[in-house]
């Protein structure tokens, strides 16, 4: 019986952070948790970077084939798509099957500062998005590679902490909605060496079609591959439509290209600012298709882009920043 068994007997979400320092402590904290779920007939999933997936799969042996495995560097490249596309999708798929067990590792050494902030926001919002679901979501954190501030944030986003086989309650656990709002911004200026492109007023006379043309021209000039240009154009179009339809006032679209060599990777960035307010931080993170209505456009944007940052305030309005990474030079 793992140390999480007792807390997993509650009806709703159990969301522990697992602190590990090496491969041995990673295996000790994850493999028994997965095996216990498999032995109980519970649906089990793991989403983590490839090196962690390989480590656990080797330790599980043949039983690894019974675990749904996802490369978090792909599925969770944009943290805003994890709740709807990975966690809720798995939980909803197994609705009625009892408790599900998930290992989710969205934060690892090498995440850029902007990605990290979005990943912390995601961790906080898990507590709201899955609060009433019978799920245990165990989130590993590498104490040997992550900064102390990262570990401190894990204490704020997880009500339960596990380290060295000991389970405790977090004394620093923060209100999920409030902490997610804090981590969302306001969005600061990007790289000072960025190549500023066109700035457009987004309104009905300008039309979302004009937005698509401007984004396509800038992104192609910056060297973004054509298929990614199409994705970015669609994402910008969706947000422009939201501005026109939902605010009734003009918005402002700004384009720029971020060079390589800074704290953030080289990328084409599209930002839309308007006077609207998104009161629900989970808008765009729920699973579902166009029939779901409200929030589908933002969910699509999360699926299309490498990173989506949203800051919304009832006074200052809403900023949506969409990022597409440029191919690395020479590869």
mmCIF file of C-alpha atoms in Angstrom, residues 27-260:
data_model
loop_
_atom_site.group_PDB
_atom_site.id
_atom_site.type_symbol
_atom_site.label_atom_id
_atom_site.label_comp_id
_atom_site.label_asym_id
_atom_site.label_seq_id
_atom_site.Cartn_x
_atom_site.Cartn_y
_atom_site.Cartn_z
ATOM 1 C CA UNK A 27 10.974 5.182 -9.324
ATOM 2 C CA UNK A 28 10.222 4.719 -5.619
ATOM 3 C CA UNK A 29 7.614 7.479 -5.720
ATOM 4 C CA UNK A 30 5.905 6.612 -8.995
ATOM 5 C CA UNK A 31 6.078 2.900 -9.773
ATOM 6 C CA UNK A 32 4.307 1.602 -6.616
ATOM 7 C CA UNK A 33 1.618 4.247 -7.173
ATOM 8 C CA UNK A 34 1.053 2.975 -10.718
ATOM 9 C CA UNK A 35 1.230 -0.708 -9.774
ATOM 10 C CA UNK A 36 -1.320 -0.258 -7.009
ATOM 11 C CA UNK A 37 -3.708 1.330 -9.482
ATOM 12 C CA UNK A 38 -3.213 -1.443 -12.011
ATOM 13 C CA UNK A 39 -3.727 -4.114 -9.343
ATOM 14 C CA UNK A 40 -6.976 -2.411 -8.318
ATOM 15 C CA UNK A 41 -8.209 -2.298 -11.912
ATOM 16 C CA UNK A 42 -8.077 1.495 -12.022
ATOM 17 C CA UNK A 43 -7.402 3.392 -15.261
ATOM 18 C CA UNK A 44 -3.791 4.610 -15.113
ATOM 19 C CA UNK A 45 -2.006 7.257 -17.181
ATOM 20 C CA UNK A 46 1.395 8.934 -17.134
ATOM 21 C CA UNK A 47 2.338 12.151 -18.950
ATOM 22 C CA UNK A 48 5.978 13.141 -18.483
ATOM 23 C CA UNK A 49 9.159 13.925 -20.423
ATOM 24 C CA UNK A 50 10.550 10.963 -22.423
ATOM 25 C CA UNK A 51 13.418 10.175 -20.036
ATOM 26 C CA UNK A 52 10.935 9.802 -17.164
ATOM 27 C CA UNK A 53 8.579 7.671 -19.256
ATOM 28 C CA UNK A 54 11.433 5.346 -20.204
ATOM 29 C CA UNK A 55 12.586 5.035 -16.601
ATOM 30 C CA UNK A 56 9.141 4.059 -15.344
ATOM 31 C CA UNK A 57 8.397 1.771 -18.291
ATOM 32 C CA UNK A 58 11.620 -0.148 -17.639
ATOM 33 C CA UNK A 59 10.731 -0.511 -13.961
ATOM 34 C CA UNK A 60 7.184 -1.659 -14.705
ATOM 35 C CA UNK A 61 8.235 -4.205 -17.296
ATOM 36 C CA UNK A 62 5.336 -5.844 -19.179
ATOM 37 C CA UNK A 63 2.818 -3.966 -17.011
ATOM 38 C CA UNK A 64 3.837 -0.736 -18.774
ATOM 39 C CA UNK A 65 1.601 -1.739 -21.686
ATOM 40 C CA UNK A 66 -1.414 -1.234 -19.407
ATOM 41 C CA UNK A 67 -0.481 2.387 -18.674
ATOM 42 C CA UNK A 68 -1.497 5.156 -21.083
ATOM 43 C CA UNK A 69 1.797 6.968 -21.741
ATOM 44 C CA UNK A 70 2.070 10.510 -23.139
ATOM 45 C CA UNK A 71 5.153 12.575 -23.931
ATOM 46 C CA UNK A 72 4.505 15.751 -21.933
ATOM 47 C CA UNK A 73 7.041 17.718 -24.002
ATOM 48 C CA UNK A 74 4.618 17.256 -26.914
ATOM 49 C CA UNK A 75 1.173 16.970 -25.311
ATOM 50 C CA UNK A 76 2.001 19.690 -22.790
ATOM 51 C CA UNK A 77 4.342 21.878 -24.792
ATOM 52 C CA UNK A 78 1.730 24.574 -24.309
ATOM 53 C CA UNK A 79 0.598 24.072 -20.695
ATOM 54 C CA UNK A 80 -2.798 25.552 -21.529
ATOM 55 C CA UNK A 81 -3.792 22.428 -23.426
ATOM 56 C CA UNK A 82 -2.998 19.876 -20.689
ATOM 57 C CA UNK A 83 -6.190 20.065 -18.631
ATOM 58 C CA UNK A 84 -8.573 19.652 -21.553
ATOM 59 C CA UNK A 85 -6.450 17.582 -23.920
ATOM 60 C CA UNK A 86 -4.742 15.231 -21.461
ATOM 61 C CA UNK A 87 -6.188 15.180 -17.934
ATOM 62 C CA UNK A 88 -9.907 15.815 -18.462
ATOM 63 C CA UNK A 89 -9.850 13.748 -21.639
ATOM 64 C CA UNK A 90 -8.583 10.720 -19.685
ATOM 65 C CA UNK A 91 -10.871 11.277 -16.703
ATOM 66 C CA UNK A 92 -13.935 11.721 -18.929
ATOM 67 C CA UNK A 93 -13.019 8.670 -21.014
ATOM 68 C CA UNK A 94 -13.172 6.567 -17.861
ATOM 69 C CA UNK A 95 -16.181 8.188 -16.214
ATOM 70 C CA UNK A 96 -17.989 5.620 -14.103
ATOM 71 C CA UNK A 97 -14.909 3.411 -13.753
ATOM 72 C CA UNK A 98 -14.122 4.613 -10.243
ATOM 73 C CA UNK A 99 -10.955 6.472 -9.313
ATOM 74 C CA UNK A 100 -8.337 7.111 -11.995
ATOM 75 C CA UNK A 101 -4.619 7.525 -11.347
ATOM 76 C CA UNK A 102 -2.486 9.976 -13.274
ATOM 77 C CA UNK A 103 1.141 11.006 -13.106
ATOM 78 C CA UNK A 104 1.581 14.422 -14.698
ATOM 79 C CA UNK A 105 4.953 16.174 -14.889
ATOM 80 C CA UNK A 106 4.422 19.549 -16.607
ATOM 81 C CA UNK A 107 7.427 21.310 -15.046
ATOM 82 C CA UNK A 108 11.012 20.327 -15.771
ATOM 83 C CA UNK A 109 14.401 22.009 -15.977
ATOM 84 C CA UNK A 110 14.663 23.808 -19.315
ATOM 85 C CA UNK A 111 11.173 25.270 -19.466
ATOM 86 C CA UNK A 112 11.443 28.922 -20.511
ATOM 87 C CA UNK A 113 10.249 31.578 -18.023
ATOM 88 C CA UNK A 114 7.023 32.163 -19.961
ATOM 89 C CA UNK A 115 6.338 28.434 -20.262
ATOM 90 C CA UNK A 116 7.054 27.987 -16.569
ATOM 91 C CA UNK A 117 4.570 30.679 -15.541
ATOM 92 C CA UNK A 118 1.921 29.043 -17.729
ATOM 93 C CA UNK A 119 2.725 25.621 -16.252
ATOM 94 C CA UNK A 120 2.344 26.911 -12.682
ATOM 95 C CA UNK A 121 -0.973 28.480 -13.655
ATOM 96 C CA UNK A 122 -1.995 25.085 -15.050
ATOM 97 C CA UNK A 123 -1.012 23.328 -11.815
ATOM 98 C CA UNK A 124 -3.154 25.716 -9.786
ATOM 99 C CA UNK A 125 -6.152 25.316 -12.083
ATOM 100 C CA UNK A 126 -6.093 21.508 -11.872
ATOM 101 C CA UNK A 127 -7.543 21.929 -8.394
ATOM 102 C CA UNK A 128 -10.561 23.729 -9.840
ATOM 103 C CA UNK A 129 -10.960 21.815 -13.097
ATOM 104 C CA UNK A 130 -10.909 18.364 -11.481
ATOM 105 C CA UNK A 131 -12.014 19.258 -7.968
ATOM 106 C CA UNK A 132 -15.069 16.985 -7.909
ATOM 107 C CA UNK A 133 -13.626 14.196 -10.068
ATOM 108 C CA UNK A 134 -12.500 10.855 -8.567
ATOM 109 C CA UNK A 135 -8.882 11.239 -9.659
ATOM 110 C CA UNK A 136 -5.436 11.238 -8.107
ATOM 111 C CA UNK A 137 -2.989 13.394 -10.080
ATOM 112 C CA UNK A 138 0.580 12.940 -8.825
ATOM 113 C CA UNK A 139 3.007 15.631 -10.045
ATOM 114 C CA UNK A 140 6.758 14.904 -9.752
ATOM 115 C CA UNK A 141 9.283 17.714 -9.127
ATOM 116 C CA UNK A 142 13.045 17.251 -9.499
ATOM 117 C CA UNK A 143 14.607 18.915 -6.448
ATOM 118 C CA UNK A 144 18.113 18.367 -7.853
ATOM 119 C CA UNK A 145 17.468 20.414 -11.005
ATOM 120 C CA UNK A 146 14.684 22.886 -10.200
ATOM 121 C CA UNK A 147 15.250 26.174 -8.370
ATOM 122 C CA UNK A 148 14.014 26.589 -4.780
ATOM 123 C CA UNK A 149 11.425 29.100 -6.034
ATOM 124 C CA UNK A 150 9.955 26.388 -8.263
ATOM 125 C CA UNK A 151 9.651 24.000 -5.337
ATOM 126 C CA UNK A 152 8.022 26.790 -3.322
ATOM 127 C CA UNK A 153 5.442 27.267 -6.086
ATOM 128 C CA UNK A 154 4.731 23.520 -5.995
ATOM 129 C CA UNK A 155 3.833 23.917 -2.315
ATOM 130 C CA UNK A 156 1.356 26.646 -3.344
ATOM 131 C CA UNK A 157 -0.334 24.633 -6.092
ATOM 132 C CA UNK A 158 -0.565 21.233 -4.368
ATOM 133 C CA UNK A 159 -2.565 20.637 -1.183
ATOM 134 C CA UNK A 160 -0.686 17.378 -0.557
ATOM 135 C CA UNK A 161 3.106 16.879 -0.568
ATOM 136 C CA UNK A 162 5.064 13.625 -0.817
ATOM 137 C CA UNK A 163 8.788 13.305 -0.157
ATOM 138 C CA UNK A 164 10.844 10.334 0.961
ATOM 139 C CA UNK A 165 7.730 8.217 1.380
ATOM 140 C CA UNK A 166 6.103 10.705 3.756
ATOM 141 C CA UNK A 167 2.813 12.430 2.909
ATOM 142 C CA UNK A 168 1.930 15.798 4.463
ATOM 143 C CA UNK A 169 -0.504 18.639 3.905
ATOM 144 C CA UNK A 170 0.930 21.815 2.382
ATOM 145 C CA UNK A 171 0.918 24.733 4.803
ATOM 146 C CA UNK A 172 1.447 27.106 1.849
ATOM 147 C CA UNK A 173 -1.362 25.894 -0.399
ATOM 148 C CA UNK A 174 -2.887 28.934 -2.123
ATOM 149 C CA UNK A 175 -6.346 29.694 -3.452
ATOM 150 C CA UNK A 176 -6.239 28.167 -6.971
ATOM 151 C CA UNK A 177 -8.085 30.949 -8.800
ATOM 152 C CA UNK A 178 -6.172 33.725 -7.068
ATOM 153 C CA UNK A 179 -2.765 32.156 -7.599
ATOM 154 C CA UNK A 180 -3.533 31.321 -11.235
ATOM 155 C CA UNK A 181 -4.498 34.957 -11.792
ATOM 156 C CA UNK A 182 -1.258 36.088 -10.145
ATOM 157 C CA UNK A 183 0.806 33.804 -12.399
ATOM 158 C CA UNK A 184 -0.998 34.969 -15.556
ATOM 159 C CA UNK A 185 0.547 38.424 -15.607
ATOM 160 C CA UNK A 186 0.120 41.230 -16.562
ATOM 161 C CA UNK A 187 2.237 40.178 -19.518
ATOM 162 C CA UNK A 188 5.464 42.137 -19.670
ATOM 163 C CA UNK A 189 7.379 43.379 -22.680
ATOM 164 C CA UNK A 190 9.058 40.706 -24.775
ATOM 165 C CA UNK A 191 12.700 40.676 -25.936
ATOM 166 C CA UNK A 192 14.018 44.227 -26.418
ATOM 167 C CA UNK A 193 15.686 43.074 -29.657
ATOM 168 C CA UNK A 194 12.419 41.783 -31.107
ATOM 169 C CA UNK A 195 11.616 42.722 -34.700
ATOM 170 C CA UNK A 196 8.347 44.635 -34.400
ATOM 171 C CA UNK A 197 5.970 44.019 -37.266
ATOM 172 C CA UNK A 198 2.592 45.479 -38.067
ATOM 173 C CA UNK A 199 0.137 46.860 -35.523
ATOM 174 C CA UNK A 200 -3.543 46.696 -36.466
ATOM 175 C CA UNK A 201 -6.763 47.955 -34.985
ATOM 176 C CA UNK A 202 -9.116 44.968 -34.792
ATOM 177 C CA UNK A 203 -12.726 45.954 -35.439
ATOM 178 C CA UNK A 204 -15.578 45.065 -37.748
ATOM 179 C CA UNK A 205 -14.461 47.379 -40.602
ATOM 180 C CA UNK A 206 -10.905 46.003 -40.493
ATOM 181 C CA UNK A 207 -12.219 42.450 -40.465
ATOM 182 C CA UNK A 208 -10.587 39.253 -39.236
ATOM 183 C CA UNK A 209 -9.542 38.491 -42.831
ATOM 184 C CA UNK A 210 -7.168 41.456 -42.738
ATOM 185 C CA UNK A 211 -5.709 40.023 -39.539
ATOM 186 C CA UNK A 212 -5.002 36.687 -41.242
ATOM 187 C CA UNK A 213 -3.263 38.383 -44.157
ATOM 188 C CA UNK A 214 -1.064 40.498 -41.872
ATOM 189 C CA UNK A 215 -0.111 37.511 -39.715
ATOM 190 C CA UNK A 216 0.689 35.355 -42.744
ATOM 191 C CA UNK A 217 2.923 37.996 -44.312
ATOM 192 C CA UNK A 218 4.865 38.610 -41.094
ATOM 193 C CA UNK A 219 5.227 34.931 -40.168
ATOM 194 C CA UNK A 220 6.409 33.860 -43.627
ATOM 195 C CA UNK A 221 8.950 36.671 -43.686
ATOM 196 C CA UNK A 222 10.228 35.523 -40.286
ATOM 197 C CA UNK A 223 10.796 31.976 -41.563
ATOM 198 C CA UNK A 224 7.926 30.113 -39.925
ATOM 199 C CA UNK A 225 7.077 26.948 -41.933
ATOM 200 C CA UNK A 226 3.925 27.225 -44.025
ATOM 201 C CA UNK A 227 1.907 24.688 -42.018
ATOM 202 C CA UNK A 228 2.662 26.562 -38.795
ATOM 203 C CA UNK A 229 1.816 29.856 -40.510
ATOM 204 C CA UNK A 230 -1.617 28.431 -41.310
ATOM 205 C CA UNK A 231 -2.079 27.421 -37.665
ATOM 206 C CA UNK A 232 -1.019 30.841 -36.397
ATOM 207 C CA UNK A 233 -3.318 32.610 -38.859
ATOM 208 C CA UNK A 234 -6.257 30.518 -37.677
ATOM 209 C CA UNK A 235 -5.410 31.202 -34.027
ATOM 210 C CA UNK A 236 -5.157 34.959 -34.611
ATOM 211 C CA UNK A 237 -8.409 34.886 -36.585
ATOM 212 C CA UNK A 238 -10.231 33.158 -33.704
ATOM 213 C CA UNK A 239 -9.076 35.735 -31.166
ATOM 214 C CA UNK A 240 -9.866 38.619 -33.533
ATOM 215 C CA UNK A 241 -13.393 37.261 -33.995
ATOM 216 C CA UNK A 242 -13.774 37.008 -30.216
ATOM 217 C CA UNK A 243 -12.764 40.654 -29.899
ATOM 218 C CA UNK A 244 -15.244 41.839 -32.518
ATOM 219 C CA UNK A 245 -18.135 39.652 -31.340
ATOM 220 C CA UNK A 246 -17.800 39.756 -27.565
ATOM 221 C CA UNK A 247 -16.517 43.247 -26.732
ATOM 222 C CA UNK A 248 -18.256 45.493 -29.253
ATOM 223 C CA UNK A 249 -15.159 47.697 -29.198
ATOM 224 C CA UNK A 250 -11.936 47.793 -31.223
ATOM 225 C CA UNK A 251 -8.943 45.744 -30.151
ATOM 226 C CA UNK A 252 -5.254 46.073 -30.951
ATOM 227 C CA UNK A 253 -3.188 43.379 -32.664
ATOM 228 C CA UNK A 254 0.607 43.524 -32.541
ATOM 229 C CA UNK A 255 3.069 41.263 -34.375
ATOM 230 C CA UNK A 256 6.732 40.720 -33.639
ATOM 231 C CA UNK A 257 9.562 38.252 -34.159
ATOM 232 C CA UNK A 258 11.651 37.256 -31.164
ATOM 233 C CA UNK A 259 15.327 36.541 -31.960
ATOM 234 C CA UNK A 260 17.221 33.527 -30.663
#
